[in-house]
Amino acid sequence: MPSPSPSPTAPPRSFVWSRRVFLTLLTGFVLLPVYVMASSSLKPLQDVSGRFRWLPSGLTVRPYLDIWKTVPLAEYFVNSLIVAGAATVLSVVVAVFAAYAVSRYRFRGRRVFTVTVLSTQMFPGILFLLPLFLIFVNVGNTTGVALYGSRGGLILTYLTFSLPFSIWMLIGYLDSVPRDLDEAAMVDGCGPLGALLRVVVPAAVPGIVAVAVYAFMTAWGEVLFASVMTNDTTRTLAVGLQGYATQNDVYWNQVMAASLVVSVPVVAGFLLLQRYLVAGLTAGAVK
């Protein structure tokens, strides 16, 4: 029986095989560092400090127990969760209201505001380090509100970076939401705030989730400002991992184990929210 002829729209066989080879190499390039981290985290320190072996001679879970004793990792974990969570919530709330106002209303300076918000992303973060440090110190000396070395100060710092891009991203997203939804909600008796919370926000869940993921990632892995704006009690994970390097030795197996533990919330959150990132915008909302 003759084999069926390929479809006229099917890609060439050479393209299919080249794509498979490329994706295989890309997968290996991505998973190789993960394997090195995982295997090193299960080795004794003397095995990690010596020549690297692809197949470990012995495995131990001791590094995963020692990471909580060598440094106060649990305290750093709580600090990172509080700071990243609060920065994410505030960024999403403020961005939703600001983006809704820009998307739905026409006012003088609207375009200037949008361009200004986006232009703040052109400047490197280190440019704001000294000004923010001086502002926090002067505010603490003048009002007694301790911003420097506190979680609140670090949350405000991260808002200055995540909020502008979050507003700009949601403006474009809300522009795609049909205005018929707002009008239908207002006909049913909702005001502008009710239309936003009851109709527009549910329709814009994928965009809000994307903004939340961006804000959380910005705060979770940031090192520069966390190393300057925190002290021993408010230190976050990104800075706390430096504690595994002492003057005498570097606990490489614990560094790898702690790095894997730190990445668990981010990976778990992405797996839980990925369906919202690819969900349709307002499919079936307006007939």
XYZ file of C-alpha atoms in Angstrom:
287
model
C 0.000 0.000 0.000
C 1.599 3.334 -0.997
C 2.367 5.793 1.803
C 0.170 8.878 1.903
C 1.616 11.923 0.198
C 2.580 14.786 2.491
C 0.280 17.767 2.772
C 1.157 20.712 0.521
C 1.253 22.970 3.595
C 3.488 20.641 5.620
C 7.020 21.955 6.280
C 9.945 20.255 4.543
C 11.386 17.182 6.221
C 14.769 18.878 6.551
C 13.162 21.719 8.489
C 11.424 19.282 10.847
C 14.680 17.458 11.651
C 16.683 20.654 12.045
C 14.041 21.938 14.439
C 14.214 18.746 16.476
C 18.000 18.947 16.674
C 17.875 22.606 17.690
C 15.243 22.011 20.379
C 17.205 19.035 21.723
C 20.377 21.112 21.995
C 18.453 23.967 23.580
C 16.871 21.621 26.131
C 20.273 20.208 27.026
C 21.704 23.715 27.353
C 18.926 24.641 29.790
C 18.896 21.426 31.837
C 22.671 21.004 32.141
C 23.119 23.752 34.789
C 20.131 22.385 36.688
C 21.720 18.934 36.760
C 25.026 20.376 37.980
C 23.236 22.250 40.763
C 21.124 19.261 41.798
C 24.028 16.785 41.762
C 26.352 19.184 43.601
C 23.729 19.822 46.273
C 23.661 16.094 47.073
C 27.429 15.674 47.409
C 29.649 16.040 50.478
C 31.690 19.240 50.586
C 34.989 17.512 49.801
C 33.525 16.067 46.595
C 32.215 19.429 45.434
C 35.450 21.255 46.251
C 37.501 18.872 44.123
C 37.275 17.992 40.460
C 33.715 17.849 39.194
C 32.379 14.371 38.466
C 29.275 13.904 36.358
C 28.303 10.754 38.266
C 28.609 11.374 42.018
C 30.266 8.616 44.025
C 28.015 9.188 47.037
C 24.793 11.071 47.714
C 23.684 12.788 50.905
C 20.826 15.083 51.891
C 22.926 16.655 54.632
C 23.412 19.952 52.711
C 19.629 20.478 52.639
C 19.586 20.198 56.435
C 22.662 22.351 57.016
C 21.510 25.293 54.899
C 19.077 26.306 57.654
C 21.839 26.271 60.295
C 24.802 27.834 58.496
C 22.823 31.034 57.866
C 19.356 32.102 59.099
C 17.822 31.072 55.775
C 14.290 30.827 57.187
C 14.435 34.464 58.308
C 15.705 35.550 54.905
C 12.952 33.490 53.294
C 10.264 35.283 55.315
C 11.765 38.685 54.507
C 11.802 37.921 50.785
C 8.210 36.653 50.826
C 6.965 39.726 52.680
C 8.871 42.210 50.540
C 8.155 40.550 47.182
C 4.516 39.828 48.069
C 3.787 43.355 49.298
C 5.567 44.940 46.321
C 3.572 42.719 43.958
C 0.188 43.496 45.534
C 0.809 47.241 45.665
C 2.170 47.303 42.135
C -0.852 45.436 40.756
C -3.420 47.540 42.642
C -1.903 50.897 41.692
C -1.226 49.781 38.107
C -4.819 48.620 37.598
C -6.328 51.945 38.675
C -3.741 54.040 36.826
C -3.985 51.999 33.635
C -7.801 52.074 33.728
C -7.797 55.860 34.037
C -5.398 56.270 31.116
C -7.170 53.666 28.978
C -10.746 54.844 29.488
C -10.483 58.618 29.937
C -9.068 61.361 27.742
C -7.368 64.163 29.650
C -4.662 66.732 29.063
C -1.187 65.276 29.465
C -2.329 61.696 28.929
C 0.228 60.958 26.240
C 2.979 62.749 28.160
C 2.198 60.667 31.218
C 2.372 57.414 29.239
C 5.681 58.316 27.605
C 7.143 59.499 30.913
C 6.163 56.272 32.650
C 7.803 54.186 29.952
C 10.907 56.392 29.715
C 11.803 55.654 33.329
C 12.811 52.159 32.216
C 15.696 53.592 30.170
C 17.768 54.449 33.233
C 19.893 51.819 35.005
C 18.923 50.976 38.556
C 22.303 51.903 40.005
C 21.612 55.502 39.000
C 18.875 55.695 41.677
C 20.817 53.948 44.436
C 22.467 56.976 46.016
C 19.437 59.316 45.696
C 17.117 56.753 47.281
C 19.630 56.074 50.034
C 19.885 59.799 50.866
C 16.100 60.248 50.712
C 15.482 57.341 53.088
C 18.121 58.535 55.554
C 16.828 62.131 55.522
C 13.210 60.974 55.937
C 14.256 58.864 58.914
C 16.169 61.740 60.521
C 13.346 64.229 59.918
C 10.199 62.249 60.644
C 11.469 59.266 62.614
C 10.027 56.851 60.027
C 12.714 54.240 59.497
C 12.848 53.546 55.775
C 16.515 52.683 55.516
C 17.145 49.148 56.721
C 13.428 48.287 56.850
C 11.131 46.121 54.785
C 8.903 49.092 54.016
C 11.767 51.014 52.474
C 12.717 48.053 50.311
C 9.102 47.641 49.182
C 8.967 51.306 48.123
C 12.269 50.849 46.305
C 10.963 47.928 44.283
C 7.769 49.823 43.475
C 9.833 52.511 41.741
C 11.023 49.873 39.257
C 8.049 47.533 38.819
C 5.217 50.079 38.850
C 6.051 52.109 35.692
C 6.366 49.053 33.474
C 3.296 47.480 35.083
C 1.214 50.571 34.295
C 2.442 50.680 30.714
C 1.765 46.972 30.220
C -1.772 47.176 31.601
C -2.617 50.268 29.541
C -2.116 48.286 26.364
C -3.975 45.335 27.811
C -7.001 47.332 28.946
C -7.129 49.100 25.590
C -7.926 45.685 24.104
C -10.834 45.107 26.470
C -14.034 46.148 24.631
C -15.595 49.309 25.985
C -18.975 47.646 25.478
C -18.293 45.794 28.744
C -18.041 49.088 30.648
C -21.144 50.477 29.016
C -23.149 47.323 29.714
C -22.094 47.402 33.373
C -23.077 51.073 33.703
C -26.451 50.396 32.111
C -26.993 47.759 34.806
C -26.329 50.388 37.474
C -22.595 50.165 38.081
C -20.437 53.255 38.368
C -16.933 53.539 36.921
C -15.433 51.819 39.964
C -18.018 49.045 39.890
C -17.455 48.500 36.171
C -13.734 48.249 36.758
C -13.922 45.784 39.632
C -16.825 43.641 38.421
C -16.276 43.543 34.664
C -12.937 44.884 33.465
C -10.713 43.247 36.082
C -12.144 39.723 35.502
C -11.712 40.205 31.749
C -8.127 41.372 32.214
C -6.988 38.560 34.534
C -4.269 37.291 32.130
C -2.719 40.757 31.897
C -2.925 41.291 35.655
C -1.273 37.931 36.260
C 1.532 38.837 33.856
C 2.066 42.111 35.718
C 2.066 40.280 39.057
C 4.637 37.756 37.833
C 6.869 40.563 36.550
C 6.634 42.528 39.809
C 7.313 39.444 41.933
C 10.313 38.396 39.864
C 11.729 41.918 40.030
C 11.591 41.933 43.822
C 12.472 38.280 44.486
C 15.856 38.132 42.773
C 17.080 41.723 43.169
C 20.546 42.035 44.750
C 21.881 45.579 44.377
C 19.318 47.516 46.427
C 18.754 44.639 48.847
C 22.455 44.629 49.739
C 22.438 48.368 50.523
C 18.938 49.031 51.902
C 18.781 46.136 54.391
C 20.491 45.117 57.612
C 20.987 41.823 59.427
C 17.311 41.534 60.406
C 15.743 42.570 57.081
C 18.162 40.833 54.698
C 16.546 38.977 51.799
C 17.444 35.680 50.167
C 19.322 37.216 47.250
C 21.787 38.768 49.696
C 21.623 36.059 52.360
C 23.098 33.435 50.029
C 26.424 35.230 50.379
C 26.580 33.928 53.949
C 27.645 30.493 52.709
C 31.000 31.975 51.691
C 33.289 32.511 54.681
C 36.891 33.662 54.944
C 38.088 30.074 55.213
C 35.840 28.157 52.864
C 32.844 28.227 50.538
C 30.117 25.683 51.208
C 29.392 24.976 47.560
C 27.046 22.077 48.216
C 24.955 24.244 50.529
C 24.995 27.101 48.033
C 23.568 24.803 45.377
C 20.995 23.352 47.768
C 19.892 26.792 48.934
C 19.655 28.018 45.345
C 17.296 25.181 44.479
C 15.186 25.819 47.584
C 15.001 29.541 46.782
C 13.774 28.816 43.252
C 10.858 26.641 44.438
C 8.342 29.506 45.047
C 9.059 31.062 41.665
C 8.766 27.781 39.758
C 5.650 26.728 41.667
C 3.992 30.093 41.099
C 4.739 29.993 37.392
C 3.328 26.483 37.037
C 0.157 27.508 38.852
C -0.360 30.707 36.861
C 0.820 29.728 33.416
C -2.710 28.931 32.218
C -3.681 32.552 32.887
C -0.718 33.807 30.888
C -1.928 32.042 27.760
C -5.649 32.434 28.333
C -7.769 34.393 25.877
C -8.501 38.015 26.663
C -12.274 38.382 26.407
C -13.328 35.356 24.364
C -17.112 35.217 24.344
C -17.512 38.334 26.485
C -19.306 40.314 23.804
C -21.685 38.574 21.434
